[in-house]
Amino acid sequence: MIADHFFNPRNVGDADEPRFVGRSASLTCGAHVRFSIQVDEAHAISQARFRAVGCSDLVAGASLLTEQVIGLTTAQATTIGHDPEGMDPRCARLAREALLDAIVDFSNAARDDWAGDEALICTCFFVSERTIEREIQTHGFTTVAEVTKACNAGGGCGSCHQLIQEILATNDLPG
Ligand code: FES
């Protein structure tokens, strides 16, 4: 399977515009990979493409990953964590890091573009600032992990962690 994806890599190139781009690189071996995704209105990945400079495992890993994530929501795509059998785990991880970086790029843009009544904090799980505040105030949460467990916010790409942290700090009032 690895050889097949290396000799016949799928989805090479750039996703169509509007696209969101992520990159990762290894300081150890000099390999680098660029992932670009297109995301539909339901936050599902409709296109995933890559460019890579590196070994056969990196090319195969990125190629395989593009096939795995198409059709998944961005939140689901962040949970892909297993290393394909026989593949160097460092190469598989490098490909996943580039994908995650592309999802963060999407999440930041989606948050900025959001036009709903309530501020959207976690774009992976569509969780608003008000919902997070309510969870914090109701349960006295003090950590991002507690918020994530209660309402999923923060459980995907992680780009909202800093914002959740700020909401926690704002609500950390002396009782
Ligand atoms: S925006 Fe991705 S985990 Fe919250």
mmCIF file of C-alpha atoms and ligand atoms in Angstrom:
data_model
loop_
_atom_site.group_PDB
_atom_site.id
_atom_site.type_symbol
_atom_site.label_atom_id
_atom_site.label_comp_id
_atom_site.label_asym_id
_atom_site.label_seq_id
_atom_site.Cartn_x
_atom_site.Cartn_y
_atom_site.Cartn_z
ATOM 1 C CA MET A 1 0.000 0.000 0.000
ATOM 2 C CA ILE A 2 2.825 2.406 0.875
ATOM 3 C CA ALA A 3 4.575 1.692 -2.423
ATOM 4 C CA ASP A 4 1.324 2.200 -4.319
ATOM 5 C CA HIS A 5 0.744 5.606 -2.718
ATOM 6 C CA PHE A 6 4.369 6.568 -3.366
ATOM 7 C CA PHE A 7 4.424 5.576 -7.050
ATOM 8 C CA ASN A 8 0.850 6.775 -7.669
ATOM 9 C CA PRO A 9 0.296 9.562 -5.170
ATOM 10 C CA ARG A 10 -3.293 10.775 -4.938
ATOM 11 C CA ASN A 11 -4.398 14.382 -4.699
ATOM 12 C CA VAL A 12 -1.098 16.072 -5.453
ATOM 13 C CA GLY A 13 -1.223 19.846 -5.880
ATOM 14 C CA ASP A 14 -3.328 22.589 -4.331
ATOM 15 C CA ALA A 15 -6.991 22.540 -3.382
ATOM 16 C CA ASP A 16 -9.164 24.971 -5.312
ATOM 17 C CA GLU A 17 -9.817 28.399 -3.865
ATOM 18 C CA PRO A 18 -10.981 29.227 -1.302
ATOM 19 C CA ARG A 19 -8.456 26.950 0.302
ATOM 20 C CA PHE A 20 -6.788 26.708 3.664
ATOM 21 C CA VAL A 21 -3.153 25.824 3.891
ATOM 22 C CA GLY A 22 -0.945 24.149 6.460
ATOM 23 C CA ARG A 23 2.714 23.237 6.497
ATOM 24 C CA SER A 24 5.088 21.158 8.535
ATOM 25 C CA ALA A 25 8.754 20.360 8.297
ATOM 26 C CA SER A 26 11.347 18.178 9.924
ATOM 27 C CA LEU A 27 14.530 19.814 11.156
ATOM 28 C CA THR A 28 16.051 16.341 11.395
ATOM 29 C CA CYS A 29 15.761 15.198 7.788
ATOM 30 C CA GLY A 30 14.786 18.408 5.968
ATOM 31 C CA ALA A 31 11.494 17.007 4.642
ATOM 32 C CA HIS A 32 8.551 19.320 4.341
ATOM 33 C CA VAL A 33 4.928 18.965 3.391
ATOM 34 C CA ARG A 34 2.184 21.399 2.501
ATOM 35 C CA PHE A 35 -1.471 20.459 2.852
ATOM 36 C CA SER A 36 -4.347 22.454 1.405
ATOM 37 C CA ILE A 37 -8.011 21.811 2.010
ATOM 38 C CA GLN A 38 -11.328 23.134 0.854
ATOM 39 C CA VAL A 39 -14.159 23.021 3.376
ATOM 40 C CA ASP A 40 -17.902 23.102 2.665
ATOM 41 C CA GLU A 41 -20.650 24.865 4.621
ATOM 42 C CA ALA A 42 -21.116 21.907 6.959
ATOM 43 C CA HIS A 43 -17.392 22.082 7.791
ATOM 44 C CA ALA A 44 -16.700 18.886 5.851
ATOM 45 C CA ILE A 45 -13.469 18.639 3.866
ATOM 46 C CA SER A 46 -14.431 18.544 0.215
ATOM 47 C CA GLN A 47 -10.904 18.640 -1.218
ATOM 48 C CA ALA A 48 -7.540 17.745 0.269
ATOM 49 C CA ARG A 49 -4.305 18.037 -1.670
ATOM 50 C CA PHE A 50 -0.642 18.002 -0.792
ATOM 51 C CA ARG A 51 2.850 18.788 -1.979
ATOM 52 C CA ALA A 52 5.775 17.104 -0.305
ATOM 53 C CA VAL A 53 9.541 17.033 -0.514
ATOM 54 C CA GLY A 54 10.833 14.048 1.362
ATOM 55 C CA CYS A 55 11.066 10.301 1.467
ATOM 56 C CA SER A 56 8.670 7.699 0.113
ATOM 57 C CA ASP A 57 6.955 7.289 3.484
ATOM 58 C CA LEU A 58 6.179 11.002 3.671
ATOM 59 C CA VAL A 59 4.718 11.088 0.156
ATOM 60 C CA ALA A 60 2.720 7.914 0.788
ATOM 61 C CA GLY A 61 1.563 9.135 4.195
ATOM 62 C CA ALA A 62 0.357 12.475 2.854
ATOM 63 C CA SER A 63 -1.315 10.799 -0.130
ATOM 64 C CA LEU A 64 -3.111 8.335 2.113
ATOM 65 C CA LEU A 65 -4.166 11.094 4.482
ATOM 66 C CA THR A 66 -5.799 13.095 1.686
ATOM 67 C CA GLU A 67 -7.960 10.083 0.866
ATOM 68 C CA GLN A 68 -8.848 9.508 4.505
ATOM 69 C CA VAL A 69 -9.995 13.041 5.304
ATOM 70 C CA ILE A 70 -12.132 13.878 2.283
ATOM 71 C CA GLY A 71 -15.732 13.811 3.489
ATOM 72 C CA LEU A 72 -14.851 14.131 7.165
ATOM 73 C CA THR A 73 -15.672 17.233 9.160
ATOM 74 C CA THR A 74 -12.653 19.236 10.227
ATOM 75 C CA ALA A 75 -13.277 18.087 13.816
ATOM 76 C CA GLN A 76 -13.302 14.426 12.747
ATOM 77 C CA ALA A 77 -10.175 14.912 10.662
ATOM 78 C CA THR A 78 -8.221 16.092 13.695
ATOM 79 C CA THR A 79 -8.795 12.740 15.396
ATOM 80 C CA ILE A 80 -6.963 10.662 12.780
ATOM 81 C CA GLY A 81 -4.016 9.471 14.781
ATOM 82 C CA HIS A 82 -2.910 6.009 13.839
ATOM 83 C CA ASP A 83 0.231 5.323 11.848
ATOM 84 C CA PRO A 84 -0.273 3.153 8.747
ATOM 85 C CA GLU A 85 1.379 -0.224 9.174
ATOM 86 C CA GLY A 86 4.940 -0.311 7.903
ATOM 87 C CA MET A 87 5.256 3.468 7.660
ATOM 88 C CA ASP A 88 7.812 5.489 9.582
ATOM 89 C CA PRO A 89 5.671 7.122 12.303
ATOM 90 C CA ARG A 90 7.681 10.354 12.028
ATOM 91 C CA CYS A 91 6.623 10.748 8.390
ATOM 92 C CA ALA A 92 2.993 9.947 9.139
ATOM 93 C CA ARG A 93 3.081 12.485 11.972
ATOM 94 C CA LEU A 94 4.594 15.166 9.737
ATOM 95 C CA ALA A 95 1.728 14.735 7.270
ATOM 96 C CA ARG A 96 -0.844 14.926 10.082
ATOM 97 C CA GLU A 97 0.782 18.085 11.460
ATOM 98 C CA ALA A 98 0.440 19.797 8.079
ATOM 99 C CA LEU A 99 -3.214 18.753 7.912
ATOM 100 C CA LEU A 100 -3.823 20.081 11.432
ATOM 101 C CA ASP A 101 -2.148 23.357 10.482
ATOM 102 C CA ALA A 102 -4.505 23.658 7.494
ATOM 103 C CA ILE A 103 -7.503 23.015 9.755
ATOM 104 C CA VAL A 104 -6.281 25.707 12.156
ATOM 105 C CA ASP A 105 -6.024 28.057 9.159
ATOM 106 C CA PHE A 106 -9.639 27.233 8.304
ATOM 107 C CA SER A 107 -10.845 27.627 11.911
ATOM 108 C CA ASN A 108 -9.224 31.038 12.301
ATOM 109 C CA ALA A 109 -10.797 32.246 9.044
ATOM 110 C CA ALA A 110 -14.222 30.804 9.909
ATOM 111 C CA ARG A 111 -14.136 32.501 13.313
ATOM 112 C CA ASP A 112 -13.255 35.845 11.730
ATOM 113 C CA ASP A 113 -15.999 35.499 9.100
ATOM 114 C CA TRP A 114 -18.701 34.346 11.509
ATOM 115 C CA ALA A 115 -21.786 36.573 11.310
ATOM 116 C CA GLY A 116 -24.026 34.911 13.912
ATOM 117 C CA ASP A 117 -25.524 36.684 16.916
ATOM 118 C CA GLU A 118 -23.184 35.050 19.403
ATOM 119 C CA ALA A 119 -19.413 35.089 19.060
ATOM 120 C CA LEU A 120 -18.241 31.720 17.756
ATOM 121 C CA ILE A 121 -15.259 30.460 19.732
ATOM 122 C CA CYS A 122 -14.854 26.839 18.664
ATOM 123 C CA THR A 123 -15.443 26.465 14.953
ATOM 124 C CA CYS A 124 -14.663 22.744 15.028
ATOM 125 C CA PHE A 125 -17.760 22.093 17.155
ATOM 126 C CA PHE A 126 -19.757 25.311 16.607
ATOM 127 C CA VAL A 127 -19.591 26.351 20.260
ATOM 128 C CA SER A 128 -20.358 29.963 21.096
ATOM 129 C CA GLU A 129 -18.817 32.184 23.737
ATOM 130 C CA ARG A 130 -22.115 32.252 25.624
ATOM 131 C CA THR A 131 -22.279 28.452 25.837
ATOM 132 C CA ILE A 132 -18.733 28.263 27.146
ATOM 133 C CA GLU A 133 -19.428 30.990 29.708
ATOM 134 C CA ARG A 134 -22.538 29.182 30.861
ATOM 135 C CA GLU A 135 -20.614 25.932 31.349
ATOM 136 C CA ILE A 136 -17.883 27.718 33.281
ATOM 137 C CA GLN A 137 -20.305 29.595 35.510
ATOM 138 C CA THR A 138 -22.549 26.595 36.132
ATOM 139 C CA HIS A 139 -19.800 24.127 36.958
ATOM 140 C CA GLY A 140 -17.013 26.386 38.186
ATOM 141 C CA PHE A 141 -14.592 25.098 35.566
ATOM 142 C CA THR A 142 -11.056 26.365 35.711
ATOM 143 C CA THR A 143 -9.363 24.486 32.855
ATOM 144 C CA VAL A 144 -9.744 24.130 29.099
ATOM 145 C CA ALA A 145 -9.911 20.354 29.511
ATOM 146 C CA GLU A 146 -12.984 20.656 31.735
ATOM 147 C CA VAL A 147 -14.697 22.911 29.196
ATOM 148 C CA THR A 148 -13.856 20.479 26.393
ATOM 149 C CA LYS A 149 -15.282 17.552 28.318
ATOM 150 C CA ALA A 150 -18.517 19.424 28.963
ATOM 151 C CA CYS A 151 -19.275 20.892 25.538
ATOM 152 C CA ASN A 152 -16.576 19.675 23.074
ATOM 153 C CA ALA A 153 -15.148 23.178 22.622
ATOM 154 C CA GLY A 154 -11.418 22.802 22.167
ATOM 155 C CA GLY A 155 -11.587 19.118 21.286
ATOM 156 C CA GLY A 156 -10.541 19.495 17.647
ATOM 157 C CA CYS A 157 -7.778 21.546 16.089
ATOM 158 C CA GLY A 158 -6.994 23.422 19.289
ATOM 159 C CA SER A 159 -6.951 26.877 17.715
ATOM 160 C CA CYS A 160 -9.575 28.075 20.215
ATOM 161 C CA HIS A 161 -7.668 27.048 23.355
ATOM 162 C CA GLN A 162 -6.262 30.524 23.915
ATOM 163 C CA LEU A 163 -9.727 32.049 23.561
ATOM 164 C CA ILE A 164 -11.230 29.544 26.020
ATOM 165 C CA GLN A 165 -8.389 30.333 28.384
ATOM 166 C CA GLU A 166 -9.266 34.021 28.171
ATOM 167 C CA ILE A 167 -12.949 33.294 28.898
ATOM 168 C CA LEU A 168 -11.873 31.210 31.885
ATOM 169 C CA ALA A 169 -9.733 34.091 33.141
ATOM 170 C CA THR A 170 -12.590 36.578 32.684
ATOM 171 C CA ASN A 171 -14.943 34.348 34.650
ATOM 172 C CA ASP A 172 -12.467 33.566 37.400
ATOM 173 C CA LEU A 173 -14.014 36.078 39.748
ATOM 174 C CA PRO A 174 -13.590 35.879 43.510
ATOM 175 C CA GLY A 175 -16.655 34.287 44.997
HETATM 176 S S1 FES B 1 -11.743 25.656 16.826
HETATM 177 FE FE1 FES B 1 -10.839 23.707 16.574
HETATM 178 S S2 FES B 1 -10.954 22.868 18.570
HETATM 179 FE FE2 FES B 1 -11.988 24.726 18.753
#
